Amino acid sequence: MCGTVDSSCDTGAVVDPALPMHATKRTLLDTVDSLFDTTPWDDVTSEAVLKAAGVSRGSMYHFFDDFDDLVEQVIAIRYSKWIDESIHGLQWVLDTANDASTFGTNLHTVSDIIHNLSSPTLRAERVGVLLRASSSPRLRQRIAAEQHRLTSALAGVVSGAQSRGWIRAGIDPYATAVFVQAYALGRIVNDIDEVTVTNDDWNRVISEFIDRVLLRDDD
């Protein structure tokens, strides 16, 4: 059963794909990850995974508690990778700014890139992770620290800019970080609307929020 081969089976941790790992376990994780790129999670079956991976069911149970354990480890890995990429962009916003003007430009640039690269498919996956975690304590435990890592990084950008006088004082950095993520994911409500908001119109609204709420003090 899971846990007898390596510590990465710990259900409270996200498996680091860069760490040494048994080849069979790696194959199973990579196979599910590849299938997720083209197939909805709920349509990926254990039979399809085992056939594509060339692995027996007994071998799968040697490394994972059950098929859901395998699936949730892949979901957590994908979520962690997305968070790493997001944090990298956030750190760039603050680290490369020497004044308020540059910081504002950086913030607008990263915001536009994030929202332009986002898509209904990607938003659905992010929301799907959160929904699945709400009913799966095991998955929730796996991604909770990762989600906190992202929110803390964004809050750190806000507080760092506040300390330099670039973001309006008096707004809570952590609450702001949660709010920013909420409106980014919230665009999913338009993905099923009969009228689709364009990226330009969406980014214009976000730009107004950045300029009028974050970057400018009340007169």
Coordinates of N, CA and C in Angstrom, one line a residue, residues 1-215:
M1 N 0.8 -1.2 0.0 CA 0.0 0.0 0.0 C 0.9 1.2 0.0
C2 N 0.2 2.4 -0.3 CA 0.9 3.7 -0.4 C 1.6 3.9 1.0
G3 N 2.9 4.4 0.9 CA 3.6 4.7 2.1 C 4.7 3.7 2.3
T4 N 4.7 2.6 1.6 CA 5.7 1.6 1.9 C 6.9 1.7 1.0
V5 N 6.8 2.6 0.0 CA 8.0 2.7 -0.9 C 8.7 4.0 -0.7
D6 N 8.0 5.2 -0.6 CA 8.7 6.4 -0.4 C 7.7 7.4 0.3
S7 N 8.3 8.4 0.9 CA 7.5 9.3 1.7 C 6.6 10.2 0.9
S8 N 6.8 10.3 -0.4 CA 6.0 11.2 -1.2 C 4.5 10.7 -1.3
C9 N 4.2 9.5 -0.7 CA 2.9 9.0 -0.7 C 2.1 9.6 0.4
D10 N 2.7 10.4 1.3 CA 2.0 11.1 2.4 C 0.9 11.9 1.8
T11 N -0.3 11.6 2.3 CA -1.5 12.2 1.7 C -1.6 13.7 2.1
G12 N -0.8 14.2 3.0 CA -0.8 15.5 3.4 C 0.1 16.4 2.6
A13 N 0.8 15.9 1.7 CA 1.8 16.6 0.9 C 1.6 16.6 -0.6
V14 N 2.0 17.6 -1.2 CA 2.0 17.6 -2.7 C 3.3 17.0 -3.1
V15 N 3.1 16.0 -4.0 CA 4.3 15.3 -4.6 C 5.1 16.2 -5.4
D16 N 6.4 16.4 -5.1 CA 7.3 17.2 -5.9 C 7.8 16.4 -7.1
P17 N 7.4 16.7 -8.3 CA 7.8 15.9 -9.5 C 9.3 15.9 -9.7
A18 N 10.0 16.8 -9.1 CA 11.5 16.9 -9.3 C 12.2 15.9 -8.4
L19 N 11.6 15.4 -7.3 CA 12.3 14.5 -6.4 C 12.4 13.1 -7.0
P20 N 13.4 12.4 -6.6 CA 13.6 11.0 -7.1 C 12.4 10.2 -6.8
M21 N 11.9 9.3 -7.7 CA 10.7 8.6 -7.6 C 10.8 7.3 -8.3
H22 N 10.1 6.3 -7.8 CA 10.1 5.0 -8.5 C 9.5 5.2 -9.9
A23 N 10.1 4.5 -10.9 CA 9.7 4.7 -12.3 C 8.3 4.4 -12.6
T24 N 7.7 3.4 -11.9 CA 6.3 3.0 -12.1 C 5.4 4.1 -11.6
K25 N 5.7 4.6 -10.4 CA 4.9 5.7 -9.9 C 5.0 6.9 -10.8
R26 N 6.2 7.3 -11.2 CA 6.3 8.4 -12.1 C 5.5 8.2 -13.4
T27 N 5.5 7.0 -13.9 CA 4.7 6.7 -15.2 C 3.3 6.9 -14.9
L28 N 2.8 6.5 -13.8 CA 1.3 6.6 -13.5 C 1.0 8.1 -13.4
L29 N 1.8 8.8 -12.6 CA 1.5 10.3 -12.5 C 1.5 11.0 -13.8
D30 N 2.6 10.7 -14.6 CA 2.7 11.4 -15.9 C 1.6 11.0 -16.9
T31 N 1.1 9.8 -16.8 CA 0.0 9.3 -17.7 C -1.3 10.1 -17.3
V32 N -1.6 10.1 -16.1 CA -2.8 10.9 -15.7 C -2.7 12.3 -16.0
D33 N -1.5 12.9 -15.8 CA -1.3 14.3 -16.1 C -1.5 14.6 -17.6
S34 N -1.0 13.7 -18.5 CA -1.2 13.8 -19.9 C -2.7 13.6 -20.3
L35 N -3.4 12.7 -19.7 CA -4.8 12.5 -20.0 C -5.6 13.7 -19.6
F36 N -5.2 14.4 -18.5 CA -6.0 15.5 -18.1 C -5.9 16.7 -19.1
D37 N -4.8 16.7 -19.9 CA -4.7 17.8 -20.9 C -5.8 17.7 -22.0
T38 N -6.4 16.5 -22.2 CA -7.3 16.3 -23.3 C -8.7 15.8 -22.8
T39 N -8.7 15.3 -21.6 CA -9.9 14.6 -21.1 C -10.4 15.2 -19.8
P40 N -11.7 15.4 -19.6 CA -12.2 15.9 -18.3 C -11.8 14.9 -17.2
W41 N -11.6 15.3 -16.0 CA -11.1 14.5 -14.9 C -12.1 13.3 -14.7
D42 N -13.4 13.6 -14.7 CA -14.3 12.5 -14.4 C -14.4 11.5 -15.5
D43 N -13.9 11.8 -16.6 CA -13.9 10.8 -17.7 C -12.6 10.0 -17.8
V44 N -11.7 10.3 -17.0 CA -10.4 9.5 -16.9 C -10.7 8.3 -16.0
T45 N -10.6 7.1 -16.6 CA -10.9 5.9 -15.8 C -9.6 5.2 -15.4
S46 N -9.6 4.4 -14.4 CA -8.4 3.6 -14.0 C -8.0 2.7 -15.1
E47 N -9.0 2.1 -15.8 CA -8.7 1.2 -16.9 C -7.9 1.9 -18.0
A48 N -8.3 3.1 -18.4 CA -7.6 3.9 -19.4 C -6.2 4.2 -19.0
V49 N -6.0 4.6 -17.7 CA -4.7 5.0 -17.2 C -3.8 3.8 -17.2
L50 N -4.3 2.7 -16.7 CA -3.4 1.5 -16.6 C -3.0 1.0 -18.0
K51 N -3.9 1.1 -19.0 CA -3.6 0.6 -20.3 C -2.6 1.6 -21.0
A52 N -2.8 2.9 -20.8 CA -1.9 3.8 -21.4 C -0.5 3.8 -20.8
A53 N -0.5 3.5 -19.4 CA 0.8 3.4 -18.7 C 1.5 2.1 -18.9
G54 N 0.7 1.1 -19.2 CA 1.3 -0.3 -19.3 C 1.7 -0.8 -17.9
V55 N 0.8 -0.5 -16.9 CA 1.1 -0.8 -15.5 C -0.1 -1.7 -15.0
S56 N 0.2 -2.6 -14.2 CA -0.9 -3.5 -13.6 C -1.6 -2.8 -12.5
R57 N -2.9 -3.2 -12.2 CA -3.6 -2.6 -11.1 C -2.9 -2.9 -9.8
G58 N -2.3 -4.0 -9.6 CA -1.6 -4.3 -8.4 C -0.5 -3.3 -8.2
S59 N 0.2 -2.9 -9.2 CA 1.3 -2.0 -9.1 C 0.8 -0.6 -8.7
M60 N -0.4 -0.2 -9.3 CA -1.0 1.0 -8.9 C -1.3 1.1 -7.4
Y61 N -1.9 0.0 -6.9 CA -2.2 0.0 -5.5 C -1.0 -0.1 -4.6
H62 N 0.2 -0.5 -5.2 CA 1.4 -0.5 -4.4 C 1.9 0.9 -4.1
F63 N 1.6 1.8 -5.0 CA 2.0 3.2 -4.8 C 0.9 4.2 -4.3
F64 N -0.3 3.8 -4.5 CA -1.4 4.7 -4.2 C -2.5 3.9 -3.4
D65 N -3.2 4.6 -2.5 CA -4.2 4.0 -1.7 C -5.4 3.5 -2.6
D66 N -5.7 4.3 -3.6 CA -6.8 3.9 -4.5 C -6.6 4.8 -5.8
F67 N -7.5 4.6 -6.8 CA -7.4 5.4 -8.0 C -7.6 6.9 -7.7
D68 N -8.5 7.2 -6.8 CA -8.7 8.7 -6.5 C -7.5 9.3 -5.8
D69 N -6.7 8.5 -5.1 CA -5.4 9.0 -4.5 C -4.5 9.4 -5.6
L70 N -4.4 8.6 -6.7 CA -3.5 8.9 -7.8 C -4.0 10.1 -8.5
V71 N -5.3 10.2 -8.8 CA -5.9 11.4 -9.5 C -5.6 12.6 -8.7
E72 N -5.9 12.6 -7.4 CA -5.7 13.8 -6.5 C -4.3 14.2 -6.4
Q73 N -3.3 13.3 -6.4 CA -1.9 13.7 -6.4 C -1.6 14.5 -7.7
V74 N -2.1 14.0 -8.8 CA -1.9 14.8 -10.1 C -2.5 16.1 -10.0
I75 N -3.8 16.2 -9.6 CA -4.4 17.5 -9.4 C -3.6 18.4 -8.6
A76 N -3.1 17.9 -7.5 CA -2.3 18.8 -6.6 C -1.0 19.2 -7.2
I77 N -0.4 18.4 -8.0 CA 0.9 18.7 -8.7 C 0.6 19.8 -9.7
R78 N -0.5 19.7 -10.5 CA -0.8 20.7 -11.5 C -1.2 22.0 -10.8
Y79 N -1.9 22.0 -9.7 CA -2.2 23.2 -9.0 C -0.9 23.9 -8.5
S80 N 0.0 23.1 -8.0 CA 1.2 23.6 -7.4 C 2.1 24.3 -8.5
K81 N 2.1 23.7 -9.7 CA 2.9 24.3 -10.8 C 2.3 25.6 -11.2
W82 N 0.9 25.7 -11.2 CA 0.3 27.0 -11.6 C 0.6 28.0 -10.5
I83 N 0.6 27.6 -9.3 CA 1.0 28.6 -8.2 C 2.4 29.1 -8.3
D84 N 3.3 28.2 -8.6 CA 4.7 28.5 -8.8 C 4.9 29.6 -9.9
E85 N 4.2 29.4 -11.0 CA 4.2 30.4 -12.1 C 3.6 31.7 -11.7
S86 N 2.5 31.7 -11.0 CA 1.9 32.9 -10.5 C 2.8 33.7 -9.6
I87 N 3.4 33.0 -8.6 CA 4.3 33.6 -7.7 C 5.5 34.3 -8.4
H88 N 6.0 33.6 -9.4 CA 7.1 34.1 -10.1 C 6.8 35.5 -10.7
G89 N 5.6 35.6 -11.3 CA 5.2 36.8 -11.9 C 4.9 37.9 -10.8
L90 N 4.4 37.5 -9.7 CA 4.1 38.5 -8.6 C 5.4 39.1 -8.1
Q91 N 6.4 38.2 -7.9 CA 7.7 38.7 -7.4 C 8.3 39.6 -8.3
W92 N 8.2 39.4 -9.6 CA 8.7 40.3 -10.6 C 8.1 41.7 -10.5
V93 N 6.9 41.8 -10.2 CA 6.2 43.1 -10.1 C 6.9 44.0 -9.1
L94 N 7.2 43.4 -8.0 CA 7.8 44.2 -6.9 C 9.3 44.3 -7.0
D95 N 9.9 43.3 -7.4 CA 11.4 43.2 -7.4 C 12.0 44.1 -8.4
T96 N 11.3 44.4 -9.5 CA 11.9 45.2 -10.6 C 11.4 46.6 -10.6
A97 N 10.7 47.0 -9.6 CA 10.2 48.4 -9.5 C 11.0 49.2 -8.5
N98 N 11.4 50.4 -9.0 CA 12.1 51.3 -8.1 C 11.3 52.5 -7.7
D99 N 10.2 52.7 -8.3 CA 9.3 53.8 -8.0 C 7.8 53.4 -8.3
A100 N 6.9 54.3 -7.9 CA 5.5 54.0 -8.0 C 5.1 53.9 -9.4
S101 N 5.6 54.6 -10.3 CA 5.2 54.6 -11.7 C 5.6 53.2 -12.3
T102 N 6.8 52.7 -12.0 CA 7.2 51.4 -12.6 C 6.4 50.3 -11.9
F103 N 6.1 50.4 -10.6 CA 5.3 49.4 -10.0 C 4.0 49.3 -10.6
G104 N 3.3 50.5 -10.8 CA 2.0 50.5 -11.5 C 2.0 49.9 -12.8
T105 N 3.0 50.2 -13.6 CA 3.2 49.7 -15.0 C 3.3 48.1 -14.9
N106 N 4.2 47.7 -14.0 CA 4.4 46.2 -13.8 C 3.1 45.5 -13.4
L107 N 2.4 46.1 -12.5 CA 1.2 45.5 -12.0 C 0.1 45.4 -13.2
H108 N 0.0 46.4 -14.0 CA -0.9 46.4 -15.1 C -0.4 45.3 -16.1
T109 N 0.9 45.3 -16.4 CA 1.4 44.3 -17.3 C 1.1 42.9 -17.0
V110 N 1.4 42.5 -15.7 CA 1.2 41.2 -15.2 C -0.3 40.8 -15.2
S111 N -1.1 41.8 -14.8 CA -2.5 41.6 -14.7 C -3.1 41.3 -16.1
D112 N -2.6 42.1 -17.1 CA -3.1 41.9 -18.5 C -2.6 40.5 -19.0
I113 N -1.4 40.1 -18.7 CA -0.9 38.8 -19.2 C -1.7 37.7 -18.6
I114 N -1.9 37.7 -17.3 CA -2.6 36.7 -16.6 C -4.0 36.5 -17.2
H115 N -4.7 37.6 -17.4 CA -6.1 37.5 -17.8 C -6.2 37.2 -19.3
N116 N -5.2 37.6 -20.1 CA -5.2 37.3 -21.5 C -4.9 35.8 -21.8
L117 N -4.0 35.3 -20.9 CA -3.6 33.9 -21.1 C -4.7 32.9 -20.5
S118 N -5.5 33.5 -19.6 CA -6.5 32.6 -19.0 C -7.6 32.3 -20.1
S119 N -8.3 31.2 -19.8 CA -9.2 30.7 -20.8 C -10.4 30.0 -20.0
P120 N -11.5 29.8 -20.6 CA -12.6 29.0 -20.0 C -12.1 27.7 -19.4
T121 N -11.3 27.0 -20.2 CA -10.8 25.7 -19.8 C -9.9 25.8 -18.5
L122 N -9.0 26.7 -18.5 CA -8.1 26.9 -17.4 C -8.9 27.3 -16.1
R123 N -9.8 28.3 -16.3 CA -10.7 28.7 -15.2 C -11.5 27.5 -14.6
A124 N -12.0 26.7 -15.5 CA -12.8 25.6 -15.1 C -12.0 24.6 -14.3
E125 N -10.7 24.4 -14.7 CA -9.8 23.5 -14.0 C -9.6 24.1 -12.6
R126 N -9.3 25.4 -12.5 CA -9.0 26.0 -11.2 C -10.2 25.8 -10.2
V127 N -11.4 26.2 -10.8 CA -12.6 26.1 -10.0 C -12.9 24.6 -9.6
G128 N -12.6 23.8 -10.6 CA -12.8 22.3 -10.3 C -12.0 21.8 -9.2
V129 N -10.7 22.3 -9.1 CA -9.9 21.9 -8.0 C -10.5 22.3 -6.6
L130 N -10.9 23.5 -6.6 CA -11.5 24.0 -5.3 C -12.8 23.3 -5.0
L131 N -13.6 23.0 -6.0 CA -14.9 22.3 -5.7 C -14.6 20.9 -5.2
R132 N -13.7 20.3 -5.9 CA -13.3 18.9 -5.5 C -12.7 18.9 -4.1
A133 N -11.9 19.9 -3.8 CA -11.3 19.9 -2.4 C -12.3 20.1 -1.3
S134 N -13.4 20.8 -1.7 CA -14.5 21.1 -0.7 C -15.2 19.8 -0.2
S135 N -15.1 18.8 -1.1 CA -15.8 17.5 -0.7 C -14.8 16.4 -0.5
S136 N -13.5 16.7 -0.6 CA -12.4 15.7 -0.4 C -11.4 16.2 0.6
P137 N -11.5 15.8 1.9 CA -10.6 16.3 2.9 C -9.1 16.0 2.5
R138 N -8.9 14.8 1.8 CA -7.6 14.5 1.4 C -7.0 15.5 0.4
L139 N -7.8 15.9 -0.6 CA -7.3 16.8 -1.5 C -7.2 18.2 -0.9
R140 N -8.1 18.6 -0.1 CA -8.1 19.9 0.6 C -6.8 20.0 1.4
Q141 N -6.4 18.9 2.1 CA -5.2 18.9 2.9 C -4.0 19.1 2.0
R142 N -4.0 18.5 0.8 CA -2.9 18.6 -0.1 C -2.7 20.0 -0.7
I143 N -3.8 20.7 -1.0 CA -3.6 21.9 -1.7 C -3.7 23.2 -0.7
A144 N -4.1 22.9 0.5 CA -4.3 24.1 1.4 C -3.0 24.9 1.6
A145 N -1.9 24.2 1.8 CA -0.7 24.9 2.0 C -0.2 25.6 0.7
E146 N -0.5 25.0 -0.5 CA -0.2 25.6 -1.7 C -1.0 26.9 -2.0
Q147 N -2.3 26.8 -1.7 CA -3.2 28.0 -1.8 C -2.7 29.1 -0.9
H148 N -2.4 28.7 0.3 CA -1.9 29.7 1.3 C -0.6 30.4 0.8
R149 N 0.3 29.6 0.1 CA 1.5 30.1 -0.4 C 1.3 31.2 -1.5
L150 N 0.3 30.9 -2.3 CA 0.0 31.9 -3.3 C -0.6 33.2 -2.7
T151 N -1.6 33.0 -1.8 CA -2.2 34.2 -1.2 C -1.2 35.0 -0.4
S152 N -0.3 34.3 0.3 CA 0.7 35.0 1.0 C 1.7 35.8 0.1
A153 N 2.0 35.2 -1.0 CA 2.9 35.9 -1.9 C 2.2 37.1 -2.5
L154 N 1.0 37.1 -2.8 CA 0.3 38.2 -3.3 C 0.1 39.3 -2.2
A155 N -0.2 38.8 -1.0 CA -0.3 39.7 0.1 C 1.0 40.4 0.4
G156 N 2.1 39.7 0.2 CA 3.5 40.2 0.4 C 3.8 41.3 -0.6
V157 N 3.3 41.2 -1.9 CA 3.5 42.2 -2.9 C 2.7 43.5 -2.4
V158 N 1.4 43.3 -1.9 CA 0.6 44.4 -1.5 C 1.3 45.1 -0.3
S159 N 1.7 44.4 0.7 CA 2.3 45.0 1.9 C 3.6 45.6 1.6
G160 N 4.4 45.0 0.7 CA 5.7 45.6 0.3 C 5.5 46.9 -0.4
A161 N 4.5 47.0 -1.3 CA 4.2 48.2 -2.0 C 3.7 49.3 -1.1
Q162 N 2.9 48.8 -0.1 CA 2.4 49.8 0.9 C 3.5 50.4 1.7
S163 N 4.5 49.6 2.1 CA 5.6 50.1 2.9 C 6.4 51.2 2.1
R164 N 6.3 51.1 0.8 CA 7.0 52.1 -0.1 C 6.1 53.2 -0.5
G165 N 4.8 53.2 -0.1 CA 3.9 54.2 -0.4 C 3.3 54.1 -1.8
W166 N 3.3 52.9 -2.4 CA 2.9 52.8 -3.8 C 1.4 52.2 -3.8
I167 N 1.0 51.6 -2.7 CA -0.4 51.1 -2.7 C -1.1 51.8 -1.5
R168 N -2.3 52.1 -1.6 CA -3.0 52.9 -0.6 C -3.0 52.1 0.7
A169 N -2.6 52.9 1.8 CA -2.6 52.3 3.1 C -4.0 52.1 3.6
G170 N -4.2 51.2 4.6 CA -5.5 51.0 5.2 C -6.3 49.9 4.6
I171 N -5.8 49.3 3.5 CA -6.5 48.0 3.0 C -5.7 46.8 3.5
D172 N -6.4 45.8 3.9 CA -5.7 44.6 4.4 C -5.0 43.8 3.3
P173 N -3.7 43.6 3.3 CA -3.0 42.9 2.2 C -3.6 41.5 2.0
Y174 N -3.9 40.7 3.0 CA -4.3 39.4 2.8 C -5.8 39.3 2.2
A175 N -6.6 40.2 2.7 CA -8.0 40.3 2.1 C -7.9 40.8 0.7
T176 N -7.0 41.7 0.4 CA -6.9 42.1 -1.0 C -6.4 41.0 -1.9
A177 N -5.5 40.2 -1.4 CA -5.0 39.0 -2.1 C -6.1 38.0 -2.4
V178 N -6.9 37.8 -1.5 CA -8.1 36.9 -1.7 C -9.0 37.5 -2.7
F179 N -9.3 38.8 -2.6 CA -10.2 39.4 -3.5 C -9.7 39.4 -5.0
V180 N -8.5 39.7 -5.1 CA -7.9 39.7 -6.5 C -8.0 38.3 -7.1
Q181 N -7.8 37.2 -6.4 CA -8.0 35.9 -6.9 C -9.4 35.6 -7.2
A182 N -10.3 36.1 -6.4 CA -11.7 35.8 -6.5 C -12.3 36.5 -7.8
Y183 N -11.9 37.7 -8.1 CA -12.4 38.3 -9.4 C -11.7 37.6 -10.6
A184 N -10.5 37.1 -10.5 CA -9.9 36.4 -11.6 C -10.7 35.1 -11.9
L185 N -11.0 34.4 -10.9 CA -11.7 33.1 -11.1 C -13.2 33.4 -11.4
G186 N -13.7 34.5 -10.9 CA -15.1 34.8 -11.0 C -15.5 35.1 -12.4
R187 N -14.6 35.3 -13.3 CA -14.9 35.5 -14.7 C -15.6 34.2 -15.3
I188 N -15.5 33.1 -14.6 CA -16.1 31.9 -15.1 C -17.6 32.0 -15.2
V189 N -18.2 33.0 -14.5 CA -19.7 33.2 -14.7 C -20.0 33.7 -16.1
N190 N -19.0 34.3 -16.7 CA -19.3 34.8 -18.1 C -19.0 33.7 -19.1
D191 N -18.3 32.7 -18.7 CA -18.0 31.6 -19.7 C -19.2 30.9 -20.2
I192 N -20.3 30.9 -19.4 CA -21.5 30.3 -19.8 C -22.6 31.2 -20.2
D193 N -22.3 32.5 -20.3 CA -23.2 33.6 -20.6 C -23.4 33.6 -22.2
E194 N -24.6 34.1 -22.6 CA -24.8 34.2 -24.0 C -24.0 35.4 -24.6
V195 N -23.6 36.3 -23.8 CA -22.8 37.4 -24.2 C -21.4 37.3 -23.6
T196 N -20.4 37.2 -24.4 CA -19.0 37.0 -23.9 C -18.3 38.4 -23.8
V197 N -17.7 38.6 -22.6 CA -16.9 39.8 -22.4 C -15.6 39.6 -23.1
T198 N -15.1 40.6 -23.8 CA -13.8 40.5 -24.4 C -12.7 40.7 -23.4
N199 N -11.5 40.3 -23.8 CA -10.3 40.5 -22.9 C -10.1 42.0 -22.7
D200 N -10.2 42.8 -23.8 CA -10.0 44.2 -23.7 C -10.9 44.9 -22.7
D201 N -12.2 44.5 -22.8 CA -13.2 45.1 -21.8 C -12.9 44.6 -20.4
W202 N -12.6 43.4 -20.2 CA -12.3 42.8 -18.9 C -11.1 43.5 -18.3
N203 N -10.0 43.6 -19.1 CA -8.8 44.2 -18.6 C -9.0 45.7 -18.3
R204 N -9.9 46.3 -19.0 CA -10.1 47.7 -18.7 C -10.8 47.9 -17.4
V205 N -11.7 47.0 -17.0 CA -12.3 47.1 -15.7 C -11.3 46.8 -14.6
I206 N -10.4 45.8 -14.8 CA -9.4 45.5 -13.8 C -8.4 46.7 -13.7
S207 N -8.1 47.3 -14.8 CA -7.2 48.5 -14.8 C -7.8 49.6 -13.9
E208 N -9.1 49.8 -14.0 CA -9.7 50.8 -13.2 C -9.6 50.5 -11.7
F209 N -9.8 49.2 -11.4 CA -9.7 48.8 -10.0 C -8.3 49.0 -9.5
I210 N -7.3 48.7 -10.3 CA -5.9 48.9 -9.9 C -5.6 50.3 -9.6
D211 N -6.0 51.2 -10.6 CA -5.7 52.6 -10.5 C -6.5 53.3 -9.4
R212 N -7.7 53.0 -9.3 CA -8.6 53.8 -8.4 C -8.7 53.3 -7.0
V213 N -8.5 52.0 -6.8 CA -8.6 51.4 -5.5 C -7.2 51.1 -4.9
L214 N -6.3 50.5 -5.6 CA -5.0 50.1 -5.1 C -4.0 51.2 -5.1
L215 N -3.8 51.8 -6.2 CA -2.7 52.7 -6.4 C -2.9 54.2 -6.0

